[in-house]
Amino acid sequence: MKRKTFTVMMVTLLCSCIAFTSCIGSFKLSNKVLSWNKQVSNSKFVNEVVFFCFWVIPVYEVTTIADVLVVNSIEFWSGDNPLAETETEKSIHGKKGEYLVRYKRNGYRIVNRNTKTSVDLIYDKGTKTWSAMAKNKPVEFMTFLDDNTVRVYLPGGKTMNVELSESGVATFREVIERDYAMLR
């Protein structure tokens, strides 16, 4: 009788965790394991054997349960995935040089490899605002008002609400080219 009661309690607990967290989540842990599995070899047959072994061992089952019960719940309630990349880098070749873009948890650092100068772009989740660091002080340049509109901070203390669409960005570009051409 005790084993049956324990089983019922565990099933109820697991169902409650899933039902009360109400989160889908990004399944970062499961996706990382699957991504690694896809890159084990250039042979799809070797990758399939590894996949099958991970299914039998039960690597995939354990990572999925960990995602559902722990990682996705943390992501849902805190807004941050504990397995998210904290810092990665990517090289970009642009018209005016080569840049190194470092992703950080709260934004980006962009380094011009030619001049060795850099700029930090910081995102504040609380205010939904992007800032550039200038002389160790944040200078706000854009705030998300909703999913379709941002407020852009212009020189001289002016602001402009910009619709996040082709026409909204085109209008913003026209204003900048007309009113602020002398700043280039």
GROMACS .gro file of C-alpha atoms in nm:
model
  184
    1MET     CA    1   0.000   0.000   0.000
    2LYS     CA    2   0.283   0.240   0.079
    3ARG     CA    3   0.437   0.196  -0.268
    4LYS     CA    4   0.103   0.274  -0.434
    5THR     CA    5   0.057   0.585  -0.217
    6PHE     CA    6   0.411   0.700  -0.298
    7THR     CA    7   0.352   0.650  -0.671
    8VAL     CA    8   0.024   0.844  -0.661
    9MET     CA    9   0.191   1.125  -0.465
   10MET     CA   10   0.480   1.146  -0.713
   11VAL     CA   11   0.248   1.153  -1.015
   12THR     CA   12   0.036   1.421  -0.846
   13LEU     CA   13   0.347   1.623  -0.761
   14LEU     CA   14   0.484   1.601  -1.116
   15CYS     CA   15   0.148   1.695  -1.267
   16SER     CA   16   0.119   1.988  -1.024
   17CYS     CA   17   0.465   2.115  -1.115
   18ILE     CA   18   0.375   2.114  -1.481
   19ALA     CA   19   0.023   2.251  -1.434
   20PHE     CA   20   0.110   2.528  -1.189
   21THR     CA   21   0.416   2.660  -1.369
   22SER     CA   22   0.225   2.697  -1.695
   23CYS     CA   23   0.541   2.734  -1.896
   24ILE     CA   24   0.658   2.602  -2.225
   25GLY     CA   25   1.016   2.725  -2.198
   26SER     CA   26   1.295   2.699  -2.449
   27PHE     CA   27   1.416   2.349  -2.352
   28LYS     CA   28   1.780   2.470  -2.365
   29LEU     CA   29   1.923   2.161  -2.196
   30SER     CA   30   1.747   1.912  -2.426
   31ASN     CA   31   1.828   2.122  -2.731
   32LYS     CA   32   2.197   2.144  -2.633
   33VAL     CA   33   2.219   1.766  -2.604
   34LEU     CA   34   2.038   1.721  -2.937
   35SER     CA   35   2.260   1.983  -3.103
   36TRP     CA   36   2.570   1.805  -2.977
   37ASN     CA   37   2.428   1.473  -3.101
   38LYS     CA   38   2.380   1.616  -3.452
   39GLN     CA   39   2.747   1.723  -3.461
   40VAL     CA   40   2.906   1.402  -3.332
   41SER     CA   41   2.998   1.294  -3.683
   42ASN     CA   42   2.953   1.387  -4.047
   43SER     CA   43   2.779   1.053  -4.091
   44LYS     CA   44   2.406   1.056  -4.029
   45PHE     CA   45   2.427   0.686  -3.941
   46VAL     CA   46   2.676   0.746  -3.657
   47ASN     CA   47   2.458   1.032  -3.531
   48GLU     CA   48   2.155   0.799  -3.539
   49VAL     CA   49   2.340   0.534  -3.338
   50VAL     CA   50   2.436   0.795  -3.077
   51PHE     CA   51   2.075   0.920  -3.074
   52PHE     CA   52   1.947   0.566  -3.017
   53CYS     CA   53   2.203   0.505  -2.740
   54PHE     CA   54   2.103   0.832  -2.571
   55TRP     CA   55   1.741   0.725  -2.593
   56VAL     CA   56   1.814   0.381  -2.439
   57ILE     CA   57   2.052   0.506  -2.167
   58PRO     CA   58   1.799   0.754  -2.101
   59VAL     CA   59   1.994   1.076  -2.158
   60TYR     CA   60   1.712   1.241  -2.352
   61GLU     CA   61   1.449   1.143  -2.098
   62VAL     CA   62   1.653   1.283  -1.807
   63THR     CA   63   1.732   1.612  -1.985
   64THR     CA   64   1.367   1.655  -2.084
   65ILE     CA   65   1.247   1.594  -1.728
   66ALA     CA   66   1.513   1.835  -1.595
   67ASP     CA   67   1.400   2.095  -1.850
   68VAL     CA   68   1.029   2.052  -1.772
   69LEU     CA   69   1.057   2.043  -1.393
   70VAL     CA   70   1.353   2.271  -1.321
   71VAL     CA   71   1.509   2.476  -1.601
   72ASN     CA   72   1.189   2.585  -1.777
   73SER     CA   73   1.024   2.667  -1.443
   74ILE     CA   74   1.320   2.889  -1.349
   75GLU     CA   75   1.304   3.049  -1.694
   76PHE     CA   76   0.929   3.113  -1.662
   77TRP     CA   77   0.937   3.265  -1.314
   78SER     CA   78   1.263   3.462  -1.340
   79GLY     CA   79   1.258   3.547  -1.710
   80ASP     CA   80   1.615   3.417  -1.748
   81ASN     CA   81   1.724   3.073  -1.857
   82PRO     CA   82   2.004   2.949  -1.630
   83LEU     CA   83   2.156   2.764  -1.926
   84ALA     CA   84   2.154   3.062  -2.162
   85GLU     CA   85   2.487   3.161  -2.307
   86THR     CA   86   2.642   3.421  -2.080
   87GLU     CA   87   2.901   3.535  -2.329
   88THR     CA   88   2.977   3.445  -2.691
   89GLU     CA   89   3.171   3.614  -2.970
   90LYS     CA   90   3.128   3.660  -3.342
   91SER     CA   91   3.347   3.831  -3.602
   92ILE     CA   92   3.173   4.064  -3.845
   93HIS     CA   93   3.331   4.195  -4.166
   94GLY     CA   94   3.176   4.533  -4.246
   95LYS     CA   95   3.231   4.802  -4.507
   96LYS     CA   96   3.442   5.008  -4.267
   97GLY     CA   97   3.643   4.733  -4.103
   98GLU     CA   98   3.635   4.415  -3.904
   99TYR     CA   99   3.442   4.399  -3.578
  100LEU     CA  100   3.425   4.157  -3.290
  101VAL     CA  101   3.080   4.140  -3.130
  102ARG     CA  102   3.067   3.989  -2.782
  103TYR     CA  103   2.724   3.893  -2.655
  104LYS     CA  104   2.684   3.944  -2.282
  105ARG     CA  105   2.390   3.866  -2.059
  106ASN     CA  106   2.274   4.230  -2.063
  107GLY     CA  107   2.390   4.344  -2.407
  108TYR     CA  108   2.687   4.358  -2.642
  109ARG     CA  109   3.043   4.486  -2.664
  110ILE     CA  110   3.145   4.580  -3.017
  111VAL     CA  111   3.519   4.610  -3.081
  112ASN     CA  112   3.663   4.763  -3.398
  113ARG     CA  113   3.959   4.535  -3.466
  114ASN     CA  114   4.133   4.798  -3.680
  115THR     CA  115   4.121   5.089  -3.434
  116LYS     CA  116   4.088   4.879  -3.114
  117THR     CA  117   3.803   5.106  -3.000
  118SER     CA  118   3.492   4.956  -2.845
  119VAL     CA  119   3.140   5.044  -2.740
  120ASP     CA  120   2.917   4.866  -2.490
  121LEU     CA  121   2.545   4.842  -2.563
  122ILE     CA  122   2.351   4.763  -2.246
  123TYR     CA  123   1.987   4.649  -2.219
  124ASP     CA  124   1.791   4.724  -1.900
  125LYS     CA  125   1.504   4.473  -1.876
  126GLY     CA  126   1.322   4.677  -1.612
  127THR     CA  127   1.288   4.986  -1.830
  128LYS     CA  128   1.317   4.802  -2.165
  129THR     CA  129   1.586   5.053  -2.262
  130TRP     CA  130   1.904   5.019  -2.468
  131SER     CA  131   2.199   5.241  -2.369
  132ALA     CA  132   2.548   5.298  -2.504
  133MET     CA  133   2.826   5.346  -2.252
  134ALA     CA  134   3.002   5.680  -2.305
  135LYS     CA  135   3.274   5.789  -2.061
  136ASN     CA  136   3.154   5.519  -1.820
  137LYS     CA  137   2.800   5.659  -1.817
  138PRO     CA  138   2.500   5.504  -1.991
  139VAL     CA  139   2.346   5.715  -2.267
  140GLU     CA  140   1.995   5.594  -2.350
  141PHE     CA  141   1.920   5.567  -2.719
  142MET     CA  142   1.607   5.351  -2.744
  143THR     CA  143   1.319   5.232  -2.523
  144PHE     CA  144   1.060   4.971  -2.621
  145LEU     CA  145   0.713   5.114  -2.560
  146ASP     CA  146   0.533   4.800  -2.680
  147ASP     CA  147   0.589   4.519  -2.931
  148ASN     CA  148   0.546   4.756  -3.227
  149THR     CA  149   0.692   5.089  -3.112
  150VAL     CA  150   1.020   5.223  -2.974
  151ARG     CA  151   1.109   5.568  -2.844
  152VAL     CA  152   1.438   5.689  -2.991
  153TYR     CA  153   1.635   5.955  -2.802
  154LEU     CA  154   1.774   6.221  -3.037
  155PRO     CA  155   2.036   6.495  -2.986
  156GLY     CA  156   1.919   6.803  -2.800
  157GLY     CA  157   1.686   6.609  -2.570
  158LYS     CA  158   1.432   6.536  -2.844
  159THR     CA  159   1.256   6.202  -2.875
  160MET     CA  160   1.072   6.029  -3.157
  161ASN     CA  161   0.839   5.731  -3.139
  162VAL     CA  162   0.919   5.491  -3.423
  163GLU     CA  163   0.689   5.217  -3.547
  164LEU     CA  164   0.878   4.890  -3.594
  165SER     CA  165   0.782   4.844  -3.958
  166GLU     CA  166   0.936   4.927  -4.295
  167SER     CA  167   0.742   5.252  -4.320
  168GLY     CA  168   0.821   5.351  -3.959
  169VAL     CA  169   1.193   5.293  -4.003
  170ALA     CA  170   1.189   5.473  -4.342
  171THR     CA  171   1.021   5.775  -4.179
  172PHE     CA  172   1.279   5.772  -3.899
  173ARG     CA  173   1.563   5.754  -4.154
  174GLU     CA  174   1.418   6.054  -4.342
  175VAL     CA  175   1.400   6.261  -4.022
  176ILE     CA  176   1.760   6.175  -3.931
  177GLU     CA  177   1.889   6.253  -4.281
  178ARG     CA  178   1.697   6.581  -4.295
  179ASP     CA  179   1.741   6.716  -3.942
  180TYR     CA  180   2.072   6.567  -3.830
  181ALA     CA  181   2.283   6.545  -4.149
  182MET     CA  182   2.529   6.797  -4.004
  183LEU     CA  183   2.621   6.553  -3.723
  184ARG     CA  184   2.774   6.297  -3.960
   0.00000   0.00000   0.00000
